Coordinates of C-alpha atoms in Angstrom, one line a residue:
Chain A
M92 CA 0.1 0.0 -0.2
S93 CA 1.5 3.5 -1.2
S94 CA 2.1 5.1 2.0
K95 CA 1.2 9.0 0.0
R96 CA -1.8 8.7 0.4
S97 CA -3.9 11.5 1.3
P98 CA -5.3 11.9 4.7
R99 CA -8.3 12.7 4.0
R100 CA -8.7 8.7 2.4
Q101 CA -7.6 7.6 4.1
F102 CA -9.3 8.8 7.5
L103 CA -12.4 7.0 5.0
K104 CA -10.1 4.3 4.6
N105 CA -9.7 3.8 8.8
G106 CA -13.7 5.3 9.4
A107 CA -15.2 2.1 7.3
A108 CA -13.1 -0.1 8.7
L109 CA -13.9 0.8 12.1
A110 CA -17.4 1.1 10.8
S111 CA -17.4 -3.2 10.0
F112 CA -15.5 -3.9 13.0
A113 CA -19.3 -2.2 15.7
A114 CA -21.7 -4.0 13.3
G115 CA -19.7 -7.2 13.6
A116 CA -18.7 -7.6 10.6
I117 CA -14.7 -8.3 10.9
S118 CA -14.1 -10.0 7.5
S119 CA -10.6 -11.6 6.7
S120 CA -10.4 -8.8 4.6
S121 CA -12.4 -6.1 6.6
G122 CA -9.9 -6.8 9.8
K123 CA -6.6 -6.9 6.9
L124 CA -7.5 -4.3 5.4
F125 CA -7.8 -2.7 9.5
A126 CA -5.2 -4.0 10.1
A127 CA -1.9 -2.8 7.1
D128 CA -3.5 -0.1 7.0
V129 CA -3.8 2.6 9.8
P130 CA -0.5 4.0 10.3
S131 CA 1.0 3.5 14.3
A132 CA 0.6 7.0 15.5
D133 CA -3.4 7.1 14.6
L134 CA -4.6 8.9 17.7
H135 CA -8.1 6.8 17.1
A136 CA -5.8 3.9 16.3
Y137 CA -3.5 3.6 19.4
G138 CA -3.7 7.1 22.1
Q139 CA -0.7 8.3 21.5
R140 CA 0.2 11.7 24.9
S141 CA -0.2 15.0 24.2
R142 CA 3.4 16.9 21.9
F143 CA 3.1 18.4 24.8
E144 CA 4.1 16.4 28.0
N145 CA 6.8 15.3 26.9
D146 CA 9.0 13.0 29.7
V147 CA 10.6 10.7 28.5
R148 CA 13.3 7.2 30.4
I149 CA 16.9 8.8 30.3
G150 CA 19.5 6.1 29.7
S151 CA 21.9 5.3 27.1
L152 CA 22.8 2.4 23.8
A153 CA 26.3 1.6 23.5
L154 CA 27.4 0.4 20.3
W155 CA 29.3 -2.9 20.9
P156 CA 33.0 -1.6 19.0
I157 CA 33.2 -5.2 17.9
V158 CA 30.7 -7.3 17.3
P159 CA 28.4 -4.8 14.6
G160 CA 25.8 -3.0 15.4
A161 CA 25.2 -5.7 19.1
R162 CA 24.2 -2.4 21.6
R163 CA 24.3 -2.6 25.1
D164 CA 22.1 -0.8 26.9
Y165 CA 23.5 0.4 30.8
G166 CA 20.1 0.8 32.4
F167 CA 16.9 2.7 31.1
R168 CA 15.5 4.9 34.6
S169 CA 11.8 6.0 34.1
P170 CA 10.7 9.0 34.7
L171 CA 9.9 9.7 38.3
Q172 CA 10.0 12.8 39.1
D173 CA 6.8 14.1 36.7
S174 CA 4.6 10.2 37.8
M175 CA 1.0 10.6 38.7
G176 CA -0.5 8.4 41.3
I177 CA 0.8 4.9 41.9
I178 CA 0.9 3.1 38.0
T179 CA 3.6 3.4 35.9
P180 CA 2.9 3.2 31.8
A181 CA 3.7 1.0 30.3
S182 CA 6.4 3.0 27.7
L183 CA 8.5 4.9 30.9
H184 CA 8.9 1.6 32.8
F185 CA 12.6 1.4 33.2
I186 CA 14.6 -1.0 31.7
I187 CA 17.6 -3.4 32.4
S188 CA 18.2 -6.2 30.4
H189 CA 22.0 -5.9 30.6
G190 CA 22.8 -5.3 26.8
H191 CA 20.8 -8.0 25.2
E192 CA 17.7 -6.3 22.8
P193 CA 14.4 -8.0 23.4
P194 CA 14.0 -11.0 21.2
D195 CA 11.5 -10.3 18.0
I196 CA 8.8 -12.7 18.7
D197 CA 6.1 -14.3 18.8
S198 CA 3.5 -14.9 20.8
R199 CA 1.5 -18.1 19.0
D200 CA 5.5 -19.2 18.7
H201 CA 6.1 -18.9 22.4
Q202 CA 6.2 -21.8 24.5
L203 CA 7.0 -22.8 28.2
M204 CA 9.1 -25.5 29.7
I205 CA 8.7 -26.7 32.7
H206 CA 11.0 -29.3 33.6
G207 CA 13.2 -31.4 36.7
M208 CA 11.9 -32.8 38.9
V209 CA 8.2 -32.5 39.0
D210 CA 5.8 -36.0 37.8
R211 CA 5.2 -34.6 33.8
P212 CA 7.1 -32.0 32.9
L213 CA 4.9 -30.6 30.0
I214 CA 5.7 -27.6 27.9
F215 CA 2.4 -24.9 27.6
T216 CA 1.7 -22.4 24.2
L217 CA 0.7 -18.5 25.5
D218 CA -2.2 -20.1 24.2
E219 CA -2.7 -22.7 27.1
I220 CA -1.1 -19.7 29.5
K221 CA -4.0 -18.0 29.0
R222 CA -7.1 -20.8 29.7
L223 CA -6.2 -21.0 32.3
P224 CA -7.9 -18.7 35.9
S225 CA -5.7 -15.3 35.7
V226 CA -4.9 -12.9 38.2
S227 CA -3.9 -9.0 38.2
R228 CA -1.6 -7.9 40.9
L229 CA 0.0 -4.3 41.5
H230 CA 3.5 -4.9 42.6
F231 CA 6.5 -2.6 42.3
L232 CA 9.8 -3.6 40.7
E233 CA 12.8 -2.7 41.1
C234 CA 16.4 -2.9 40.2
H235 CA 19.0 -4.3 43.4
G236 CA 20.8 -1.4 42.0
N237 CA 18.3 1.6 42.2
S238 CA 19.1 4.6 43.9
A239 CA 22.8 2.7 44.7
A240 CA 26.6 4.7 44.6
A241 CA 27.8 2.2 42.1
G242 CA 26.4 0.9 39.5
I243 CA 22.9 3.6 36.6
T244 CA 23.0 6.2 39.9
G245 CA 27.0 5.5 40.7
E246 CA 27.2 8.3 39.2
P247 CA 24.5 11.1 39.5
R248 CA 24.1 11.0 42.7
K249 CA 27.5 12.0 43.9
L250 CA 26.5 15.4 42.4
T251 CA 24.8 18.1 43.6
S252 CA 22.4 18.6 40.2
A253 CA 20.8 14.9 40.1
T254 CA 17.5 14.2 39.8
V255 CA 14.6 11.3 41.0
Q256 CA 15.7 9.9 37.7
D257 CA 19.3 9.9 37.6
T258 CA 18.8 8.0 41.4
H259 CA 15.6 6.7 41.5
G260 CA 14.5 6.6 38.1
L261 CA 15.2 2.0 38.7
T262 CA 11.5 1.6 40.2
S263 CA 8.0 0.8 38.4
C264 CA 5.1 -0.3 39.8
S265 CA 2.0 -1.8 37.1
V266 CA -0.4 -3.6 37.4
W267 CA -0.4 -7.5 35.6
T268 CA -1.7 -10.0 34.3
G269 CA -0.9 -14.0 34.7
V270 CA -1.0 -17.2 36.2
P271 CA 0.6 -17.5 39.9
L272 CA 3.1 -19.8 39.1
T273 CA 1.8 -22.4 41.8
L274 CA -0.7 -23.7 39.1
L275 CA 1.2 -24.4 36.9
L276 CA 3.8 -26.3 39.3
G277 CA 0.8 -28.1 40.3
Q278 CA 0.1 -29.2 36.2
V279 CA 3.5 -30.7 36.3
G280 CA 3.6 -31.7 39.7
V281 CA 6.8 -31.6 41.8
Q282 CA 8.7 -33.8 43.0
K283 CA 10.1 -33.7 47.2
G284 CA 12.8 -32.9 47.8
A285 CA 13.2 -29.7 45.1
S286 CA 13.7 -26.9 47.0
W287 CA 14.3 -24.0 44.6
I288 CA 13.9 -23.2 40.7
V289 CA 16.4 -21.7 38.4
A290 CA 14.2 -19.2 35.8
E291 CA 15.3 -18.7 31.8
G292 CA 15.2 -16.2 28.9
S293 CA 14.9 -16.8 25.6
E294 CA 17.0 -13.5 24.6
T295 CA 20.6 -13.8 23.6
G296 CA 23.2 -15.0 26.9
R297 CA 19.5 -16.4 27.8
H298 CA 19.5 -15.1 31.7
T299 CA 18.8 -17.4 34.2
K300 CA 17.8 -17.0 37.9
S301 CA 17.5 -19.4 40.5
I302 CA 15.2 -18.7 42.8
P303 CA 13.6 -19.9 45.9
L304 CA 10.7 -22.7 46.2
E305 CA 8.7 -21.8 48.6
K306 CA 9.0 -18.2 46.8
A307 CA 8.2 -19.5 43.6
M308 CA 4.7 -21.2 45.6
D309 CA 4.9 -18.3 47.1
D310 CA 3.7 -15.2 45.2
C311 CA 5.1 -15.0 42.1
L312 CA 3.4 -14.7 39.0
L313 CA 4.2 -15.5 34.9
A314 CA 2.3 -12.3 33.7
Y315 CA 2.1 -11.8 30.4
G316 CA -0.8 -8.6 30.7
Q317 CA 0.9 -4.8 32.1
N318 CA -1.6 -2.0 32.9
G319 CA -4.0 -3.9 30.7
E320 CA -2.2 -4.7 27.3
A321 CA 0.2 -7.3 26.3
L322 CA 3.0 -6.8 28.4
R323 CA 5.5 -4.3 26.2
P324 CA 8.9 -6.2 24.4
E325 CA 11.8 -4.7 25.9
Q326 CA 10.1 -5.8 29.6
G327 CA 9.5 -10.0 28.2
Y328 CA 7.1 -9.9 25.7
P329 CA 4.9 -12.6 25.7
L330 CA 5.9 -13.5 28.8
R331 CA 7.9 -12.7 31.5
L332 CA 7.9 -13.8 35.2
L333 CA 7.6 -11.8 38.2
V334 CA 8.9 -12.6 41.7
P335 CA 7.0 -9.9 43.6
G336 CA 9.0 -7.2 45.1
W337 CA 12.9 -9.0 45.0
Q338 CA 15.7 -7.7 43.4
G339 CA 14.4 -6.9 39.4
I340 CA 17.3 -9.6 38.8
N341 CA 14.9 -12.1 39.3
N342 CA 11.9 -11.2 37.0
V343 CA 13.1 -13.6 33.9
K344 CA 11.4 -11.2 30.8
W345 CA 11.3 -13.2 26.9
L346 CA 10.4 -16.5 29.8
R347 CA 10.9 -20.0 28.4
R348 CA 12.2 -22.4 30.4
I349 CA 11.9 -23.4 34.3
Y350 CA 13.4 -25.7 35.3
V351 CA 12.6 -27.7 38.4
V352 CA 15.9 -28.5 41.1
D353 CA 17.4 -29.4 44.5
Q354 CA 20.0 -26.1 44.8
P355 CA 20.9 -22.7 43.1
Y356 CA 22.0 -23.3 40.0
M357 CA 24.6 -20.1 40.4
A358 CA 24.4 -18.4 37.2
M359 CA 26.3 -15.8 35.9
M360 CA 24.5 -13.0 37.6
E361 CA 23.4 -14.5 40.7
S362 CA 26.5 -15.4 41.5
T363 CA 29.2 -13.5 40.3
K364 CA 27.1 -9.5 39.8
Y365 CA 24.8 -9.2 42.6
P366 CA 26.3 -10.2 45.5
S367 CA 26.9 -7.9 47.5
P368 CA 30.9 -7.9 48.8
R369 CA 31.4 -6.2 52.5
L370 CA 34.9 -4.8 53.6
D371 CA 35.9 -8.1 55.3
G372 CA 36.0 -9.8 51.3
K373 CA 33.2 -11.9 51.9
S374 CA 30.1 -11.3 49.6
R375 CA 26.7 -11.5 50.3
W376 CA 24.7 -12.9 48.1
F377 CA 21.1 -13.6 47.1
E378 CA 19.9 -10.3 49.0
S379 CA 16.7 -11.1 47.2
E380 CA 14.2 -8.5 49.0
M381 CA 14.3 -4.8 48.6
G382 CA 13.6 -3.4 51.8
P383 CA 11.3 -0.3 52.8
K384 CA 12.3 3.3 50.7
S385 CA 11.2 6.0 49.6
V386 CA 11.7 9.0 47.4
I387 CA 10.3 12.5 47.7
T388 CA 9.0 13.4 43.8
R389 CA 8.3 16.5 44.0
P390 CA 9.8 19.1 44.6
S391 CA 13.1 17.3 43.9
G392 CA 16.9 17.6 42.3
G393 CA 16.9 19.8 39.6
Q394 CA 13.3 21.2 40.0
Q395 CA 11.8 25.4 40.8
L396 CA 9.9 26.3 43.0
G397 CA 8.4 29.7 42.3
S398 CA 6.7 32.0 44.8
R399 CA 6.5 31.2 48.4
G400 CA 3.5 29.8 49.9
F401 CA 2.0 26.2 49.5
Y402 CA 3.2 23.6 47.8
E403 CA 1.7 19.6 48.7
I404 CA 4.9 17.7 48.5
T405 CA 4.6 14.2 47.9
G406 CA 6.4 11.4 46.5
L407 CA 6.5 7.7 46.6
A408 CA 6.8 5.1 48.4
W409 CA 7.6 1.3 48.5
S410 CA 8.8 -2.8 50.2
G411 CA 9.4 -5.4 49.2
G412 CA 8.6 -6.8 52.6
G413 CA 4.9 -6.5 52.6
A414 CA 2.4 -3.0 52.6
V415 CA 3.8 0.8 53.0
R416 CA 1.8 1.7 57.0
R417 CA 3.4 4.9 57.4
V418 CA 5.6 7.7 55.8
E419 CA 6.9 10.8 57.9
V420 CA 8.4 13.8 55.7
S421 CA 10.5 16.4 57.8
V422 CA 11.0 20.1 55.8
D423 CA 14.0 19.7 58.7
G424 CA 16.5 17.5 57.3
G425 CA 15.4 15.3 59.9
R426 CA 14.9 17.1 63.0
T427 CA 11.3 17.3 63.2
W428 CA 8.7 14.3 61.0
K429 CA 5.3 14.7 60.7
D430 CA 2.9 11.6 59.3
A431 CA 1.8 11.8 55.4
Q432 CA -1.2 10.7 53.8
L433 CA -1.0 8.3 51.6
Q434 CA -4.1 7.2 49.0
Q435 CA -5.5 4.3 48.7
P436 CA -4.6 2.0 47.5
I437 CA -2.0 0.4 50.1
V438 CA -1.2 -2.8 48.3
P439 CA 1.6 -5.2 49.7
K440 CA 4.5 -4.6 47.4
A441 CA 3.3 -1.9 45.3
H442 CA 4.2 2.4 44.6
T443 CA 2.1 4.1 47.2
R444 CA 1.9 8.0 46.7
F445 CA 1.7 9.8 50.3
G446 CA 1.4 13.4 50.3
L447 CA 1.8 16.4 52.6
S448 CA 0.3 19.6 52.8
W449 CA 4.2 22.5 53.0
T450 CA 3.5 26.5 52.7
W451 CA 7.4 27.1 51.9
N452 CA 8.5 31.0 53.7
G453 CA 11.4 30.6 51.1
E454 CA 13.9 29.9 53.2
E455 CA 16.3 27.2 52.7
A456 CA 14.3 23.8 53.9
M457 CA 15.5 19.5 53.8
L458 CA 13.3 18.3 52.5
Q459 CA 13.3 14.3 53.7
S460 CA 10.9 11.5 53.8
R461 CA 10.6 8.4 56.1
C462 CA 8.5 5.3 54.8
T463 CA 8.1 1.8 57.7
D464 CA 6.2 -1.6 55.9
D465 CA 4.3 -2.7 57.7
Q466 CA 6.6 -6.0 59.2
G467 CA 7.4 -2.6 61.0
H468 CA 11.0 -2.2 59.3
V469 CA 11.9 1.5 59.0
Q470 CA 14.2 3.2 55.9
P471 CA 17.4 3.9 57.0
T472 CA 19.4 7.7 57.2
L473 CA 22.8 6.9 55.1
A474 CA 24.6 7.0 58.5
E475 CA 22.1 3.9 60.0
L476 CA 23.2 1.9 56.5
S477 CA 26.4 2.9 56.7
K478 CA 26.8 1.2 59.8
Y479 CA 24.4 -1.8 59.0
W480 CA 27.8 -2.1 56.1
G481 CA 30.0 -1.7 58.2
V482 CA 31.3 1.3 56.1
D483 CA 31.8 4.8 56.9
A484 CA 29.7 7.4 54.7
D485 CA 32.6 8.4 52.5
Y486 CA 32.5 4.7 51.0
F487 CA 29.9 5.3 49.3
R488 CA 31.2 8.9 47.6
L489 CA 33.6 6.5 45.9
P490 CA 33.9 5.9 42.0
P491 CA 30.6 4.0 41.3
T492 CA 32.3 0.7 39.7
T493 CA 34.0 0.0 43.6
A494 CA 31.1 0.7 45.9
D495 CA 29.2 -2.0 44.0
M496 CA 26.2 -2.6 46.3
G497 CA 23.4 -3.0 45.8
N498 CA 19.0 -2.4 48.0
F499 CA 20.4 0.3 49.0
N500 CA 18.2 2.1 50.9
S501 CA 19.2 5.4 52.6
I502 CA 16.8 7.8 52.9
Q503 CA 16.8 11.0 50.3
P504 CA 17.6 14.4 51.0
W505 CA 16.0 17.1 48.9
K506 CA 17.6 20.8 49.6
V507 CA 15.6 23.7 48.7
S508 CA 17.5 26.6 48.3
R509 CA 16.4 29.9 48.4
D510 CA 16.0 31.0 45.7
G511 CA 13.7 27.7 44.4
S512 CA 16.0 25.2 43.4
V513 CA 15.9 21.8 44.1
S514 CA 19.1 19.8 44.8
N515 CA 20.6 16.5 45.3
A516 CA 21.7 16.7 49.2
L517 CA 23.4 12.7 50.2
L518 CA 26.4 12.4 49.2
Chain B
M698 CA -4.9 -43.5 45.6
R699 CA -7.4 -41.8 43.6
C700 CA -6.7 -37.2 43.9
S701 CA -9.7 -36.7 45.7
S702 CA -10.8 -33.2 43.6
L703 CA -10.0 -31.4 47.5
L704 CA -7.2 -32.8 47.2
S705 CA -6.7 -31.7 43.6
A706 CA -7.1 -28.0 44.1
L707 CA -4.6 -28.0 46.7
A708 CA -1.3 -29.9 44.4
V709 CA -2.5 -27.2 42.5
L710 CA -2.2 -24.7 46.0
G711 CA 1.1 -26.6 45.9
L712 CA -0.1 -27.4 49.4
A713 CA -0.5 -31.6 48.5
E714 CA 1.2 -33.5 45.7
C715 CA -0.7 -36.2 44.0
S716 CA 1.6 -37.9 42.6
V717 CA 3.3 -39.9 39.3
A718 CA 0.5 -42.3 39.3
F719 CA -2.2 -39.6 37.4
A720 CA -1.4 -40.0 34.1
Q721 CA -2.7 -36.7 33.8
A722 CA -2.1 -33.6 35.3
P723 CA -5.0 -32.8 38.9
G724 CA -7.7 -29.4 38.2
Y725 CA -6.6 -28.3 34.4
G726 CA -7.0 -31.4 32.5
N727 CA -4.5 -31.6 28.9
L728 CA -3.4 -28.4 29.4
G729 CA 0.2 -28.3 27.9
R730 CA 1.9 -30.8 26.2
A731 CA 4.9 -33.1 27.8
P732 CA 8.1 -33.1 26.1
S733 CA 10.6 -35.4 24.5
R734 CA 13.7 -36.6 26.4
E735 CA 15.2 -35.1 23.7
E736 CA 13.3 -32.1 23.4
I737 CA 14.4 -31.3 27.7
Q738 CA 17.7 -32.3 26.5
A739 CA 17.6 -29.4 23.6
W740 CA 16.6 -26.7 26.0
N741 CA 17.6 -27.9 29.2
Q742 CA 21.5 -25.5 29.2
S743 CA 21.6 -25.2 32.7
I744 CA 24.4 -26.4 34.7
G745 CA 24.4 -26.7 38.5
P746 CA 26.9 -26.3 40.3
Q747 CA 27.1 -30.5 40.8
G748 CA 27.3 -30.0 36.6
K749 CA 25.5 -33.5 36.2
E750 CA 23.3 -31.9 33.3
L751 CA 27.3 -31.4 32.0
P752 CA 27.7 -33.0 28.3
P753 CA 29.7 -35.4 27.0
G754 CA 33.1 -33.8 25.8
S755 CA 36.4 -32.8 27.1
G756 CA 38.9 -30.0 26.4
T757 CA 42.4 -29.1 28.0
A758 CA 44.1 -25.8 27.1
K759 CA 46.1 -26.6 24.5
Q760 CA 43.5 -27.6 22.0
A761 CA 41.0 -23.9 22.9
E762 CA 44.5 -21.8 21.5
E763 CA 42.8 -22.4 18.3
I764 CA 40.0 -20.9 19.1
F765 CA 40.0 -18.7 21.8
A766 CA 42.1 -16.6 19.3
A767 CA 39.4 -16.8 16.7
K768 CA 36.5 -16.6 19.1
C769 CA 37.9 -14.8 21.5
A770 CA 40.1 -13.0 22.3
A771 CA 38.5 -10.2 19.3
C772 CA 36.8 -8.6 22.6
H773 CA 38.1 -10.3 25.5
G774 CA 42.3 -9.1 24.2
P775 CA 44.0 -12.0 23.2
N776 CA 46.0 -12.8 26.3
G777 CA 42.3 -12.1 27.9
E778 CA 43.0 -9.1 29.8
G779 CA 39.9 -7.2 28.7
S780 CA 39.0 -4.7 26.6
Q781 CA 35.6 -1.7 26.3
A782 CA 33.4 -4.4 25.5
A783 CA 34.2 -6.9 27.3
P784 CA 35.7 -8.0 30.8
R785 CA 38.8 -9.3 31.8
L786 CA 38.8 -12.6 32.1
I787 CA 42.6 -14.2 32.6
G788 CA 44.7 -12.0 35.1
G789 CA 43.4 -9.3 37.8
R790 CA 43.7 -11.0 40.7
G791 CA 43.8 -8.3 43.6
A792 CA 42.9 -8.0 47.4
L793 CA 38.5 -8.8 48.3
N794 CA 38.8 -7.0 51.3
T795 CA 39.0 -3.5 50.3
P796 CA 36.8 -0.5 49.2
T797 CA 37.8 -1.4 45.5
P798 CA 37.8 -5.1 45.7
S799 CA 38.9 -7.0 42.4
R800 CA 35.7 -9.3 41.4
T801 CA 37.7 -11.0 38.7
L802 CA 36.9 -14.1 37.4
A803 CA 39.8 -15.9 38.8
N804 CA 38.9 -13.8 42.0
Y805 CA 35.5 -13.6 42.5
W806 CA 33.3 -16.5 40.5
P807 CA 32.7 -19.4 43.3
F808 CA 32.1 -22.1 40.8
A809 CA 34.1 -23.2 37.3
T810 CA 30.5 -25.0 36.0
T811 CA 29.3 -21.8 36.0
V812 CA 32.1 -20.7 33.8
W813 CA 30.7 -22.9 31.6
D814 CA 27.6 -22.8 31.8
Y815 CA 27.9 -19.1 30.8
I816 CA 30.3 -20.0 27.7
N817 CA 27.8 -22.3 26.4
R818 CA 25.0 -20.0 27.0
A819 CA 25.6 -16.7 26.2
M820 CA 29.3 -16.6 24.0
P821 CA 30.2 -15.9 21.8
P822 CA 27.5 -13.4 21.3
K823 CA 25.2 -12.8 18.4
Q824 CA 26.6 -16.8 17.6
E825 CA 25.7 -17.8 20.8
G826 CA 25.8 -22.1 20.2
S827 CA 27.9 -22.5 17.9
L828 CA 30.3 -23.9 20.2
S829 CA 31.0 -27.3 20.5
A830 CA 30.6 -28.8 24.0
S831 CA 34.7 -29.1 23.9
D832 CA 35.4 -26.2 22.9
V833 CA 33.8 -24.7 25.4
Y834 CA 35.7 -26.9 27.9
A835 CA 38.3 -26.4 26.4
L836 CA 38.0 -23.1 26.8
T837 CA 37.3 -23.4 30.4
A838 CA 40.5 -25.2 31.0
F839 CA 42.5 -22.5 28.6
I840 CA 40.8 -19.3 31.4
L841 CA 41.1 -21.9 34.4
Y842 CA 45.0 -22.8 32.8
R843 CA 46.3 -18.3 32.6
N844 CA 44.7 -18.4 35.8
E845 CA 47.1 -21.3 37.3
I846 CA 43.5 -22.3 39.3
I847 CA 44.8 -26.0 37.4
P848 CA 47.6 -27.4 35.4
E849 CA 48.0 -27.2 31.9
G850 CA 47.5 -30.6 30.6
Q851 CA 44.1 -30.9 33.2
V852 CA 41.6 -32.3 31.3
L853 CA 38.1 -31.3 32.3
D854 CA 34.8 -33.1 31.0
A855 CA 32.1 -33.9 33.0
A856 CA 33.7 -35.4 35.5
S857 CA 36.1 -33.7 36.6
L858 CA 34.8 -29.3 36.4
P859 CA 32.6 -30.0 38.5
K860 CA 35.1 -30.9 40.4
V861 CA 37.6 -27.7 40.2
K862 CA 37.6 -26.0 42.8
M863 CA 37.1 -22.3 42.7
P864 CA 39.9 -19.6 44.6
N865 CA 36.8 -17.5 46.2
R866 CA 34.4 -20.6 46.3
D867 CA 33.8 -19.6 50.2
G868 CA 34.4 -16.1 50.0
F869 CA 30.4 -15.5 50.5
I870 CA 28.1 -15.9 53.1
P871 CA 25.7 -18.4 53.4
D872 CA 28.5 -20.6 52.9
R873 CA 26.3 -23.4 52.2
L874 CA 23.7 -24.0 49.1
E875 CA 21.3 -25.2 51.7
D876 CA 20.7 -22.0 53.7
I877 CA 21.0 -19.4 51.1
H878 CA 16.9 -19.8 50.4
S879 CA 16.1 -18.5 54.1
L880 CA 16.7 -14.9 54.2
R881 CA 14.9 -14.7 57.5
A882 CA 17.3 -17.9 58.8
R883 CA 19.7 -15.9 57.2
G884 CA 19.0 -12.7 59.7
C885 CA 18.1 -10.9 56.5
N886 CA 16.2 -7.5 57.8
A887 CA 14.2 -4.9 55.7
G888 CA 16.5 -5.8 52.5
H889 CA 19.5 -5.9 54.1
C890 CA 21.4 -9.9 54.1
P891 CA 24.8 -9.5 57.8

């Protein structure tokens, strides 16, 4: 079909196709015409945001110089500074794929094999998985390196100019639709003695992650939907594993295989990249659960307050351990705290939006938030975190490739200057 | 033994086991198809620390010299010293008990089976799966020998590879694999483990 067709003719054709859909007359010819004829930019076919909205993910793709055409992503962070409510649009959900591009999978061809220590190894098509009873659950997904002083957030984290997207953009929250993993594990019949699963993706490199069977049986989800539509390719289309509350690395995308075994399989990422070294030379590994965390998204780094007067301080709180029970906000650097209002819904292992009314008097202020989850765990200050890890605060000022610890959930202070500018004040 | 519908429901929830006696899976009928043994073997690339999935084949460091030069050196450097495109594979052993630990393959990776598994599944980029099992044994032997972890003449195969002890095998907490699964028993708290 010619792409030079006039917009008017195209509109008429689209209209005709739409009308035939409305009448239920989806003949194969009109359906085909419709699908082939509607340009993806047509607002009526698949919505686009206003041209005046321009938030995007930030990250970097570098060419891999030696392998022609190969690209490496270094993580793409979500624009939390302008986030509304608790849902992250799929188009702005953070991405980390360890340098592997999304494979181009036709969902009709995709299969999931479950095997190993099971009575009945089985291969399921995606269509069969969709025939099973589905659930939809609201969950955050966070990279274990989010907001840390190393890795992707490490470089900007040390700058006063850092935005909340720079420091905390590796968390997102979606409504995930799919089938509880327990249901399929029930179908294959897990044998006695099994204690772990190994999940594997379909991308080049086939990322692999070991997950305790206890967690797999608890609340893991085989997700094919995100925020009411199919997963995006960069989020694992057509099937991903969701491991609520645990380090992002567990949530294997483009899921093709689950292997039921009796010990962790020590795949490359989990045994060599994700352990956190201690100063005595030993490393913590399989830390898994993301601790309670919160961050003020407005006002936050890089933003500018206008006149004195009323502002709502708002932000996000979440915990891999459960539901957010309380968020406190301080405007004086932690000397005094006030309870923020938590917006409904408050869902376990999901972003929770908080807000606190504030009148800026034009003086310098230090804004920060502190999350407590329903297990009673409290988000630490940087000093408390340092003590816990047996390091001093200077440790976090080291070059980003070195202070390589994940699960960094320190309280994040933003400094409001008298001129209304807001800056990162953690380090 | 017959599986009552209640038991089937429990099995689906993972609370009880309905075992091999049943030709058909509980709950949702005949969804899914049984893979053949060959299909499972073809799909299953995972090599655990015990190495029980390791395929036949064998290799030595010497046998890998040409393969390394042809397929690895372009990114990892002629001596495995690494480049902007790919990490160091050989050398770089330094201290781990500093704020700037040396996390190289020789210095950090706890299991030799992981080296085999990763080369086999992910290398070389864009030509994954092009190496034979014996190539992968040989390349693993090459990297381990050049890191002074195994002797030059050692033949690596399904029996010998899992027995290679990596220098940093004891460098992780908890040490025993059986103890890893339970965050609570490990004293992990609010996203932090001791």
